[in-house]
Short mmCIF file of C-alpha atoms and ligand atoms in Angstrom, two decimals:
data_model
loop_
_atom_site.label_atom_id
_atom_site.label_comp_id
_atom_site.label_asym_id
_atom_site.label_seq_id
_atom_site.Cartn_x
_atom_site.Cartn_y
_atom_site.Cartn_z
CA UNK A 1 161.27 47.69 223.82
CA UNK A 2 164.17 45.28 223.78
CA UNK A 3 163.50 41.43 224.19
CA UNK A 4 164.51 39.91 227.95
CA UNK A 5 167.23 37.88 227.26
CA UNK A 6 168.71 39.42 223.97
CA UNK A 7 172.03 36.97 223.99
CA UNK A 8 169.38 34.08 224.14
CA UNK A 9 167.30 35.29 221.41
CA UNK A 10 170.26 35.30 219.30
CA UNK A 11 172.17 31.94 220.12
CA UNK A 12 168.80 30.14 219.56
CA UNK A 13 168.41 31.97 216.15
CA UNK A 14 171.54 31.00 215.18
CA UNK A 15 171.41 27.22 216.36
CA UNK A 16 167.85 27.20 214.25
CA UNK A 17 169.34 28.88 211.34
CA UNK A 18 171.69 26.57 211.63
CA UNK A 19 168.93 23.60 211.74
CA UNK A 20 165.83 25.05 209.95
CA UNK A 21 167.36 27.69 207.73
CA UNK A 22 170.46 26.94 206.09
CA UNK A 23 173.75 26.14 207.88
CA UNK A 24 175.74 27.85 204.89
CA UNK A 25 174.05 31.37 206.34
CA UNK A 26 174.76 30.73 209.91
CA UNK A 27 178.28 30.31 208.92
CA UNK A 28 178.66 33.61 207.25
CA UNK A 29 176.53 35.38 210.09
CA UNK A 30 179.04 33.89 212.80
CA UNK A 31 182.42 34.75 210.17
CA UNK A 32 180.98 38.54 210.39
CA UNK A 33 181.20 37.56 214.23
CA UNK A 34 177.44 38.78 214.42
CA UNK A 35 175.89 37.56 217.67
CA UNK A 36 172.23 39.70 217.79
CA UNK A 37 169.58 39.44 215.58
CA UNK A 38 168.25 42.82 213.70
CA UNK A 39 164.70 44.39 216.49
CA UNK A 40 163.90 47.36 215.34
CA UNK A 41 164.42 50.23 212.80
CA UNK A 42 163.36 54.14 211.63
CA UNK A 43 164.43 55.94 209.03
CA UNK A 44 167.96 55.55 207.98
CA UNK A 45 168.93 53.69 211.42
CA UNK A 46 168.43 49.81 212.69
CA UNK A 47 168.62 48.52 216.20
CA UNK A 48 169.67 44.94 216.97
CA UNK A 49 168.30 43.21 220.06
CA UNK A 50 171.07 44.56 221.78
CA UNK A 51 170.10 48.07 221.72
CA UNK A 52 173.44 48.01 219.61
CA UNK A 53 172.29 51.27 216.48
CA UNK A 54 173.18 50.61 213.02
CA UNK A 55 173.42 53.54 210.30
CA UNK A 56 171.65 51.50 207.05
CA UNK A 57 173.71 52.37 204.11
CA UNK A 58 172.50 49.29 201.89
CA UNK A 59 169.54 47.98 203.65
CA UNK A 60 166.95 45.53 201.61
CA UNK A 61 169.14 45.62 199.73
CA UNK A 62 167.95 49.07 197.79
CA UNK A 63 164.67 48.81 199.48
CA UNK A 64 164.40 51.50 202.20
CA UNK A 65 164.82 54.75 199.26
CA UNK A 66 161.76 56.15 201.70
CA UNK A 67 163.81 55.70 205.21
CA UNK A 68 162.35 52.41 207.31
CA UNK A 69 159.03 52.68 208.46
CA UNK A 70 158.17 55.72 207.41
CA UNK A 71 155.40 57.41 208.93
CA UNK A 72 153.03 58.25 206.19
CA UNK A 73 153.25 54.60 204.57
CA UNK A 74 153.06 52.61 207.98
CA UNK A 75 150.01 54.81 208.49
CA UNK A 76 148.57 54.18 205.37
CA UNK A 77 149.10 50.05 205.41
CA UNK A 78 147.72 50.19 208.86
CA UNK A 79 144.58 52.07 207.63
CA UNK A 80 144.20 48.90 204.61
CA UNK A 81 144.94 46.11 207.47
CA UNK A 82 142.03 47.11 209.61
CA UNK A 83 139.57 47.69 206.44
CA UNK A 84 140.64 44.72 203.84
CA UNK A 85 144.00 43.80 204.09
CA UNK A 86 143.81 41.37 200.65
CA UNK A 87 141.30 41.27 198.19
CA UNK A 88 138.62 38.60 197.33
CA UNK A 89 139.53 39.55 193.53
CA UNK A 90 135.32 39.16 192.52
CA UNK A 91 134.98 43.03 192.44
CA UNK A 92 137.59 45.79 191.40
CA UNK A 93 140.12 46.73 193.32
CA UNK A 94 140.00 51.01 193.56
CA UNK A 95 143.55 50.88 195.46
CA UNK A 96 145.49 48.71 192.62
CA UNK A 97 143.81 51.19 189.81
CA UNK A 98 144.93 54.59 191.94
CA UNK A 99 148.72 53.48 191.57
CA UNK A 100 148.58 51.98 188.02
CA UNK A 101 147.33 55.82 187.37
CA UNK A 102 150.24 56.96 189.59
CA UNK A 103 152.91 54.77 187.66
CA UNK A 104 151.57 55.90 184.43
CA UNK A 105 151.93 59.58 185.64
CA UNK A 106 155.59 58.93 187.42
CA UNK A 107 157.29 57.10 184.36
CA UNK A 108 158.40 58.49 180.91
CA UNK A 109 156.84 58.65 178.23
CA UNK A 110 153.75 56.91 177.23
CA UNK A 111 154.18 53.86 179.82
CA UNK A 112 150.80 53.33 181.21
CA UNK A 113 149.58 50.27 182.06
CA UNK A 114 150.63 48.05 184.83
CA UNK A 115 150.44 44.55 186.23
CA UNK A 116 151.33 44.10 189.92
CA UNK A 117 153.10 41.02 191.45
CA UNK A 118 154.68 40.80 194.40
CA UNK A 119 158.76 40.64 193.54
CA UNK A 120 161.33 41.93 191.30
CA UNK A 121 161.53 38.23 189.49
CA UNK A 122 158.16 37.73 189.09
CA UNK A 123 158.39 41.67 187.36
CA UNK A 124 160.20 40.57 184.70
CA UNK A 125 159.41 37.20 184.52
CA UNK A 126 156.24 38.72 183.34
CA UNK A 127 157.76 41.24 181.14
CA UNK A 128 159.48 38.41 179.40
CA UNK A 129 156.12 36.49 178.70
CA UNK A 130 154.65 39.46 177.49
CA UNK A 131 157.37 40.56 175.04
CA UNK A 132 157.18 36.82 173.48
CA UNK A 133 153.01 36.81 173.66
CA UNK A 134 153.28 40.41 171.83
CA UNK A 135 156.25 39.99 169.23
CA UNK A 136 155.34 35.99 169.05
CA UNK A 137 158.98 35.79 168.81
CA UNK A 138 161.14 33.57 171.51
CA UNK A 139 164.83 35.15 171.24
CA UNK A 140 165.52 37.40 174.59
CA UNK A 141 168.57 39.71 174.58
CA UNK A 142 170.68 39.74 178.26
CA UNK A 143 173.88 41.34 179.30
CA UNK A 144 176.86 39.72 181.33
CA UNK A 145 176.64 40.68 184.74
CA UNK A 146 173.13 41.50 184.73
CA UNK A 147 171.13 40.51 187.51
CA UNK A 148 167.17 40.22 187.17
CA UNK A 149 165.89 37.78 189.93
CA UNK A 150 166.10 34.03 190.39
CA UNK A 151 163.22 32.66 189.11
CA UNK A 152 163.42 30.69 185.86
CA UNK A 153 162.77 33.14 183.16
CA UNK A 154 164.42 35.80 185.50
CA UNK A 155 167.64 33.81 185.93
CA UNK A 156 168.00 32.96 181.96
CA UNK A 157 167.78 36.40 181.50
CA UNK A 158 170.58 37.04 184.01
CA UNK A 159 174.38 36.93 183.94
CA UNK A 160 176.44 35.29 185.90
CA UNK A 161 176.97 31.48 185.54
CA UNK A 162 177.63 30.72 189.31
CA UNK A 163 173.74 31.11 189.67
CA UNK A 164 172.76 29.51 186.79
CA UNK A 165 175.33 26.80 185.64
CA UNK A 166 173.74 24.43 188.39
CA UNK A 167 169.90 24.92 187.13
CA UNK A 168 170.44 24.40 183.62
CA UNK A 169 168.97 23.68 181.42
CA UNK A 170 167.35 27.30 181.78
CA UNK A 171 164.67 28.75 179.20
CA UNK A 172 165.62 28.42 175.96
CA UNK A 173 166.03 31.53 173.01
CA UNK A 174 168.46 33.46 176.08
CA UNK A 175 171.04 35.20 174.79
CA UNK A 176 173.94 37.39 176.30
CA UNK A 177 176.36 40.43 175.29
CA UNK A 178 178.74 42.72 176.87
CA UNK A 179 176.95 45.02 178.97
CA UNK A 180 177.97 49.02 177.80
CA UNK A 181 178.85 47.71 174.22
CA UNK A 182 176.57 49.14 171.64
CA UNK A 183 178.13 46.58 168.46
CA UNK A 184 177.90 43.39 170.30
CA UNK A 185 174.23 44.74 171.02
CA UNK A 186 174.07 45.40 166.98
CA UNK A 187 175.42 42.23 166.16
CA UNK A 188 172.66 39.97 168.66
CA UNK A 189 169.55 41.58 167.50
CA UNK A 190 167.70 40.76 164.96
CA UNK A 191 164.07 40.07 163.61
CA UNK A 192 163.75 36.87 165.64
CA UNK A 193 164.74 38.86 169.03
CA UNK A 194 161.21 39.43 171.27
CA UNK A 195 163.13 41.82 173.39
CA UNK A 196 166.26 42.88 174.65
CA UNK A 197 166.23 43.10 178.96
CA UNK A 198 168.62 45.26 180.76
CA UNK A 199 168.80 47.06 183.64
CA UNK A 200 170.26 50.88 183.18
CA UNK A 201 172.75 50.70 186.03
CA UNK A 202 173.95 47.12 186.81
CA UNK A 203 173.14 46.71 190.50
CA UNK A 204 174.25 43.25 191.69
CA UNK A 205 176.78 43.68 188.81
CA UNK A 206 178.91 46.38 190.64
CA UNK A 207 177.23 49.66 190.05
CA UNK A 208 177.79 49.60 186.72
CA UNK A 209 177.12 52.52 184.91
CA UNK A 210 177.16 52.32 181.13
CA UNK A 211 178.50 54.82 178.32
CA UNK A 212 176.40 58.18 177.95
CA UNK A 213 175.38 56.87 173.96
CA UNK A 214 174.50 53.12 175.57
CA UNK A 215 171.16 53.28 176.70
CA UNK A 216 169.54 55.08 173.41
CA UNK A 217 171.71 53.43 171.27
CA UNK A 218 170.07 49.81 172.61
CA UNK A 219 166.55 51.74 171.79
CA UNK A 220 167.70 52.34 168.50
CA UNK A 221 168.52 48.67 167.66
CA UNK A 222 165.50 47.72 169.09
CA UNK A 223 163.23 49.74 166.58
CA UNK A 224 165.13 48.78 163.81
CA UNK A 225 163.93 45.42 164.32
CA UNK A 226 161.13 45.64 165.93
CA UNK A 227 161.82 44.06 169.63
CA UNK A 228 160.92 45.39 172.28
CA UNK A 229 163.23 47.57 174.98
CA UNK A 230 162.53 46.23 178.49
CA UNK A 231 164.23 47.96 181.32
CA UNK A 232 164.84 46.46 184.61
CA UNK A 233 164.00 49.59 186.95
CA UNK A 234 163.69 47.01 190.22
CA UNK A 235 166.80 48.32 192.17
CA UNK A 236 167.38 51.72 190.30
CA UNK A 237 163.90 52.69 190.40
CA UNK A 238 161.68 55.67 192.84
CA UNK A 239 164.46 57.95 192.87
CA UNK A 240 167.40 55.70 193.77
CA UNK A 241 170.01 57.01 191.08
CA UNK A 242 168.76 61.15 191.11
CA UNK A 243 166.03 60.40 188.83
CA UNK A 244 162.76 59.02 189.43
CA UNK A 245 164.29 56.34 187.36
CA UNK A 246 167.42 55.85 186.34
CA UNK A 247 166.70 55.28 181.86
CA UNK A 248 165.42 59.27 182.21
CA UNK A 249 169.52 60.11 182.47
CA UNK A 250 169.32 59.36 179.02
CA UNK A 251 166.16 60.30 177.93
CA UNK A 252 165.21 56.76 177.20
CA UNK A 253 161.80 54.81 177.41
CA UNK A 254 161.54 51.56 177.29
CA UNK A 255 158.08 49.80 175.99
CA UNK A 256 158.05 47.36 179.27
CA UNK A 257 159.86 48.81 182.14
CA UNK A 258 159.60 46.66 185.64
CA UNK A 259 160.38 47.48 189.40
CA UNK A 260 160.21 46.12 192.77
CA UNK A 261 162.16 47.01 195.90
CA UNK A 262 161.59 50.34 196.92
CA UNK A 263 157.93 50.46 195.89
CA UNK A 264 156.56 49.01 198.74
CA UNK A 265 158.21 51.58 200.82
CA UNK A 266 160.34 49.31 202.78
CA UNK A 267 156.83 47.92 204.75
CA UNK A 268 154.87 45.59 202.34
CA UNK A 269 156.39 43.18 199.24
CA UNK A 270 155.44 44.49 195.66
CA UNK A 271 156.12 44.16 192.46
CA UNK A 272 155.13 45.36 189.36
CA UNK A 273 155.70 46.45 185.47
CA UNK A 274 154.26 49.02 183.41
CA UNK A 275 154.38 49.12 179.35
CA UNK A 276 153.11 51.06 175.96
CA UNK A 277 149.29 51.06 175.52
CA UNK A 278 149.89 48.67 172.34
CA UNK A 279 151.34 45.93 174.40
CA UNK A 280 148.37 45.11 176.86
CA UNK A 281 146.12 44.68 173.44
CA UNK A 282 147.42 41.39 173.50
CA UNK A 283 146.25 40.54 177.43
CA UNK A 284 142.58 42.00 176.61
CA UNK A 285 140.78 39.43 175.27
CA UNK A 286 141.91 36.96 178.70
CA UNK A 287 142.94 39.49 181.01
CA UNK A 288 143.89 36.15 183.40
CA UNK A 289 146.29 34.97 180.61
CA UNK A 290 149.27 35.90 183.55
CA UNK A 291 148.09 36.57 186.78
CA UNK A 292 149.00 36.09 190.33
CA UNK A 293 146.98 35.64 193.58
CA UNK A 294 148.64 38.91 195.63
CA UNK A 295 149.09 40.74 192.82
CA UNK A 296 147.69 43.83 192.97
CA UNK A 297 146.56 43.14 196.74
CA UNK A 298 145.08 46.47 199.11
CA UNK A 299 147.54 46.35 201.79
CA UNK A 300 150.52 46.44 199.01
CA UNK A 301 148.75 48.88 196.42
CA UNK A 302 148.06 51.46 200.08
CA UNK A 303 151.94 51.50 200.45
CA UNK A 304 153.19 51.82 196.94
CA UNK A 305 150.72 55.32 196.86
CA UNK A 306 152.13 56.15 200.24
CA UNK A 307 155.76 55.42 199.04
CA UNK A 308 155.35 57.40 195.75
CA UNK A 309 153.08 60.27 197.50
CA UNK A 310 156.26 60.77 200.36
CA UNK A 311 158.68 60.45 197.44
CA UNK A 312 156.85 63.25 195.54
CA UNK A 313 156.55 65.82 198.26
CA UNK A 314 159.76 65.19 200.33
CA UNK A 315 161.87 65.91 196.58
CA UNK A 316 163.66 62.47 197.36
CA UNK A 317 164.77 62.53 193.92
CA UNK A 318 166.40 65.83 194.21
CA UNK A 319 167.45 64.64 197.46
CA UNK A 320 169.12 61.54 196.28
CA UNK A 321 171.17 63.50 193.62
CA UNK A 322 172.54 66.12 195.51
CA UNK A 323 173.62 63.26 198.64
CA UNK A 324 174.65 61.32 196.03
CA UNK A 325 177.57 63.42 195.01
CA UNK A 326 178.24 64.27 198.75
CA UNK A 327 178.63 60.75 199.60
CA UNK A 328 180.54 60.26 196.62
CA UNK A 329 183.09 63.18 196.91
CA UNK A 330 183.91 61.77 200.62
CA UNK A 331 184.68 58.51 199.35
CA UNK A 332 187.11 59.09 196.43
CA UNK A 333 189.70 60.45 199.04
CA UNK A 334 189.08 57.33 200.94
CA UNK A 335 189.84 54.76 197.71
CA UNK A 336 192.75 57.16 196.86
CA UNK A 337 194.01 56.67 200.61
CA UNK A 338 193.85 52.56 200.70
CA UNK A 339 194.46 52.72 196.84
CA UNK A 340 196.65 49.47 197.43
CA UNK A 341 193.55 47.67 198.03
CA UNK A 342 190.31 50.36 196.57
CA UNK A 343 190.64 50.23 192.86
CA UNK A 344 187.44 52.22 192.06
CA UNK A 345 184.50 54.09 193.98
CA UNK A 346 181.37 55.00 191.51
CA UNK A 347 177.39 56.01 191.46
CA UNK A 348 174.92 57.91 190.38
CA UNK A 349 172.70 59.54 193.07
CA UNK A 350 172.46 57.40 195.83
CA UNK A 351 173.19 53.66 194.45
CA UNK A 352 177.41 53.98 194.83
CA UNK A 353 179.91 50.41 194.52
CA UNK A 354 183.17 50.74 195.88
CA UNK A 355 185.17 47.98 194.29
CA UNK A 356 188.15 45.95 195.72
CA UNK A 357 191.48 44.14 194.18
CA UNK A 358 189.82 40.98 196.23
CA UNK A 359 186.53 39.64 197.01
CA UNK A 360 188.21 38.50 200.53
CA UNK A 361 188.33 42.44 201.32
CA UNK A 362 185.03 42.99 200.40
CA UNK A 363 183.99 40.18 203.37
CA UNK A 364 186.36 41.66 205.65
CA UNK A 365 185.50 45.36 204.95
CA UNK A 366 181.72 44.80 205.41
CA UNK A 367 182.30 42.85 208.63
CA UNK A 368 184.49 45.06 209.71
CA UNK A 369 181.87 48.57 209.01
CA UNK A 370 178.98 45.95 210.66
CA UNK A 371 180.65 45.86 213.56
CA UNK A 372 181.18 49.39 213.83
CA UNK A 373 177.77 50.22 212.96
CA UNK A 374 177.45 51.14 209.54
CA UNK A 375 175.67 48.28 206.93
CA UNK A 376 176.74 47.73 203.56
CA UNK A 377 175.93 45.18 200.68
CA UNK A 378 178.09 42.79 198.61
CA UNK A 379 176.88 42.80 195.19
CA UNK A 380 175.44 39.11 193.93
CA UNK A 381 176.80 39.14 190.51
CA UNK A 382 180.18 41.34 191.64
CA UNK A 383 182.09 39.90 194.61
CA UNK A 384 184.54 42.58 194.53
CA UNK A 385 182.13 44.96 195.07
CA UNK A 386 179.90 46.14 197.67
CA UNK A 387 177.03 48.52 196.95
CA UNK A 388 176.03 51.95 199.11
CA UNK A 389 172.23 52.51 198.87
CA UNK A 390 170.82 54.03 201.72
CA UNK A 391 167.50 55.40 202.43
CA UNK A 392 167.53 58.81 200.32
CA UNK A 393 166.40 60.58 203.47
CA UNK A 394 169.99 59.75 205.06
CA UNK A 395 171.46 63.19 206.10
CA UNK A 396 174.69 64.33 205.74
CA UNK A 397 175.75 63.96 209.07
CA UNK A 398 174.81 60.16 208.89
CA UNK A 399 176.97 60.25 205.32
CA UNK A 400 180.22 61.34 206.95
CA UNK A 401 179.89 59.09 209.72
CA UNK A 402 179.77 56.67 207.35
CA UNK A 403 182.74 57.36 205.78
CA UNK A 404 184.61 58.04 208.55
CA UNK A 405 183.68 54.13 209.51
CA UNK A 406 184.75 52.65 205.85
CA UNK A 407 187.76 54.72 205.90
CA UNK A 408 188.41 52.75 209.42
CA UNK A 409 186.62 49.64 208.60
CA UNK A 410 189.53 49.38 205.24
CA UNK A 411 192.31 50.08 207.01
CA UNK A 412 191.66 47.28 209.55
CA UNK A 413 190.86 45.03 206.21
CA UNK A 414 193.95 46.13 204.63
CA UNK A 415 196.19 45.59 207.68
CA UNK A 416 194.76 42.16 207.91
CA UNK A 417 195.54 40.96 204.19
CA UNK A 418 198.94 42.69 205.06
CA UNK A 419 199.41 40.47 208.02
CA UNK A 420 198.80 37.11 206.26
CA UNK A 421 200.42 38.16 203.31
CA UNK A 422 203.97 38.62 205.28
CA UNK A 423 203.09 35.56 207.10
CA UNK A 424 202.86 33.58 203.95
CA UNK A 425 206.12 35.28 202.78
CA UNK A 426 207.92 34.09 205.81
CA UNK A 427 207.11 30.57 206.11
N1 PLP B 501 166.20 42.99 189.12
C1 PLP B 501 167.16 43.69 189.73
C2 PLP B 501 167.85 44.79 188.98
C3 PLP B 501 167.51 43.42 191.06
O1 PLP B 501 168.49 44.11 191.65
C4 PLP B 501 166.83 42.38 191.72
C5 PLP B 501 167.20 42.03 193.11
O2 PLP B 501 168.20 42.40 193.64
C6 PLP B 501 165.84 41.67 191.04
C7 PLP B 501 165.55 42.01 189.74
C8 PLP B 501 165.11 40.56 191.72
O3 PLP B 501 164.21 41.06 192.63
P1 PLP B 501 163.60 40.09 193.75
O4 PLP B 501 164.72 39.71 194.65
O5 PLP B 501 162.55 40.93 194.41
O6 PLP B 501 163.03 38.93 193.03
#
């Protein structure tokens, strides 16, 4: 059911934003001329207040890989809100041990035990501490353009310098090199260097995908001196990329790998990463050396084993690899038609950037495909970008109406920088 007086609901939203929240965001909500706030959503579509539907092609962002609200994990959740929604922590929790067994079982290799948090920060955050506490060595490895959360550790081990130039100073022993280039990566690490973090596809860097030899050529260097690989599964993770996660295109396993996102199943906040058997020695003998108060908590634990159960048996892996190359082929004849202004369209399964000559376009373009129903995502750490990741259980029908709405949503964009351009030109 819609709310009375939708156009009231929103201007007093956006007054408060403006007030409570932050003014900065009720700017950008009234550039993208957005006057509804978001009601109601299923499966690869959103309702405003309005009534107004919305085909999600980047919800979350990256969070919705099982469709929104999907009925096997709302069920579930439900079930764990009526029973014991959070836990008193005194006794074990049989929830939080069922999907450390199914994350042992669902990633590569010999990963197998897990701590659960509550965001994709806090994940690594905690696979930083644990790569120092393990190695006892303080130097962390980063790559430009990487992107692992916002918290303090997170954010040192990230790279861009518009989000961290105005924190500084960060954590020390952070260092950064090209991401995709296997000698800088040679030259950084060495037997000081606890770890190298990285996430196999940059996300909020573009969709960046690197060279076929990069990812096991990083877990090479690691071995030969002895740091540890941890990869950053939080956006690429549970199918996203046309593999349950996105280091198997290489055959690669990391000793920590982390994720977030997706595993709550779009309905409850999780977070969590899972490592080698070796590594937890060292968090044995205090098992509350790093904890966290929801981590771990029923309500989250009952949708992470209905998220992974429905990505199991609806083949949203397969899913996501096959759509991903259907969305894909659509799009290259759209960046070959508005060439002038597209200078590259890329993915791998469903996580696809389409990259601009101009951040400008990328504000326009998503405004533009907003208004016509169809959402996409700037990328944090890539302006020029925006990001396609839409629930894997999108069809292919919803695909080529969202293409036919970039294709429009550019051509509006383009004519507009056109416009202004000659403008400029005749004044
Ligand atoms: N790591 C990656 C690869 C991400 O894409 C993100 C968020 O976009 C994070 C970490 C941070 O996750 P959160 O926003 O849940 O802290």
């Amino acid at each position: 059911m819609l709310p009375d007086n939708p156009d009231r609901l929103a201007a007093e939203t956006l007054e408060k934003y403006g007030r409570f929240v932050n003014a900065g965001l009720q700017r950008l909500y009234r550039f993208a001329n957005v006057s509804t706030v978001e009601w109601e959503a299923r499966g690869a579509v959103i309702h405003d207040a309005h009534g107004k539907e919305y085909l999600d092609c980047s919800g979350g962002p990256a969070i919705f890989n099982v469709g929104h609200r999907h009925p096997k994990v709302v069920a579930a959740v439900k079930e764990q809100l009526d029973r014991m929604p959070m836990s008193v922590r005194a006794l074990p929790r049989h929830l939080e041990a069922e999907l450390a067994e199914l994350l042992a079982e669902i990633t590569p290799g010999d990963l197998q035990y897990t701590f659960f948090c509550n965001s994709g920060a806090e994940a690594n955050e905690g696979a930083l501490k644990l790569a120092r506490l393990v190695t006892k060595r303080a130097e962390i490895i980063g790559t430009t353009g990487a992107f692992h959360g916002k918290t303090m550790g997170a954010l040192s081990a990230s790279g861009r310098d518009t989000y961290k130039t105005p924190f500084e100073p960060l954590v020390p022993g952070f260092r950064h090199v090209a991401f995709g280039n296997l000698d800088a990566m040679a030259s950084a690490v060495s037997a000081r260097t606890a770890a190298v973090i990285l996430e196999p596809i940059q996300g909020e860097g573009g969709v960046v995908i690197p060279p076929d030899g990069y990812l096991p050529g990083v877990r090479r260097i690691c071995d030969r001196h002895g740091a540890l690989l941890i990869v950053d599964e939080v956006q690429t993770g549970l199918g996203r990329t046309g593999k349950m996660f996105a280091c198997e295109h290489w055959g690669v396993t990391p000793d920590i790998m982390t994720m977030a996102k997706a595993l709550g199943g779009g309905v409850v906040p999780i977070g969590a990463f899972t490592g080698r058997p070796h590594l937890w020695k060292a968090l044995e003998q205090n098992p509350y050396l790093h904890s966290t108060t929801f981590g771990g908590n029923p309500l989250a634990c009952a949708a992470g084993i209905a998220t992974i159960n429905v990505i199991l048996e609806e083949r949203l892996v397969e899913r996501a690899a096959e759509l991903g190359t259907y969305f894909l082929e659509r799009l290259r004849p759209v960046a070959r038609r508005h060439s002038r202004f597209v200078k590259d369209v890329r993915g791998k399964g469903l996580l696809i950037g389409m990259e601009f000559t101009d951040p400008d376009l990328v504000l326009l373009v998503t405004a533009e495909a907003l208004t016509r129903g169809v959402i996409v995502f700037y990328s944090l750490n890539k302006p020029e970008t925006f990001r396609i990741a839409p629930p894997l259980i999108i069809s292919r029908e919803q695909i080529d109406r969202a293409v036919a709405v970039l294709d429009e949503s550019v051509a509006v964009a383009g004519a507009l920088v056109d416009q202004v351009e000659q403008k400029a030109e005749t004044r």
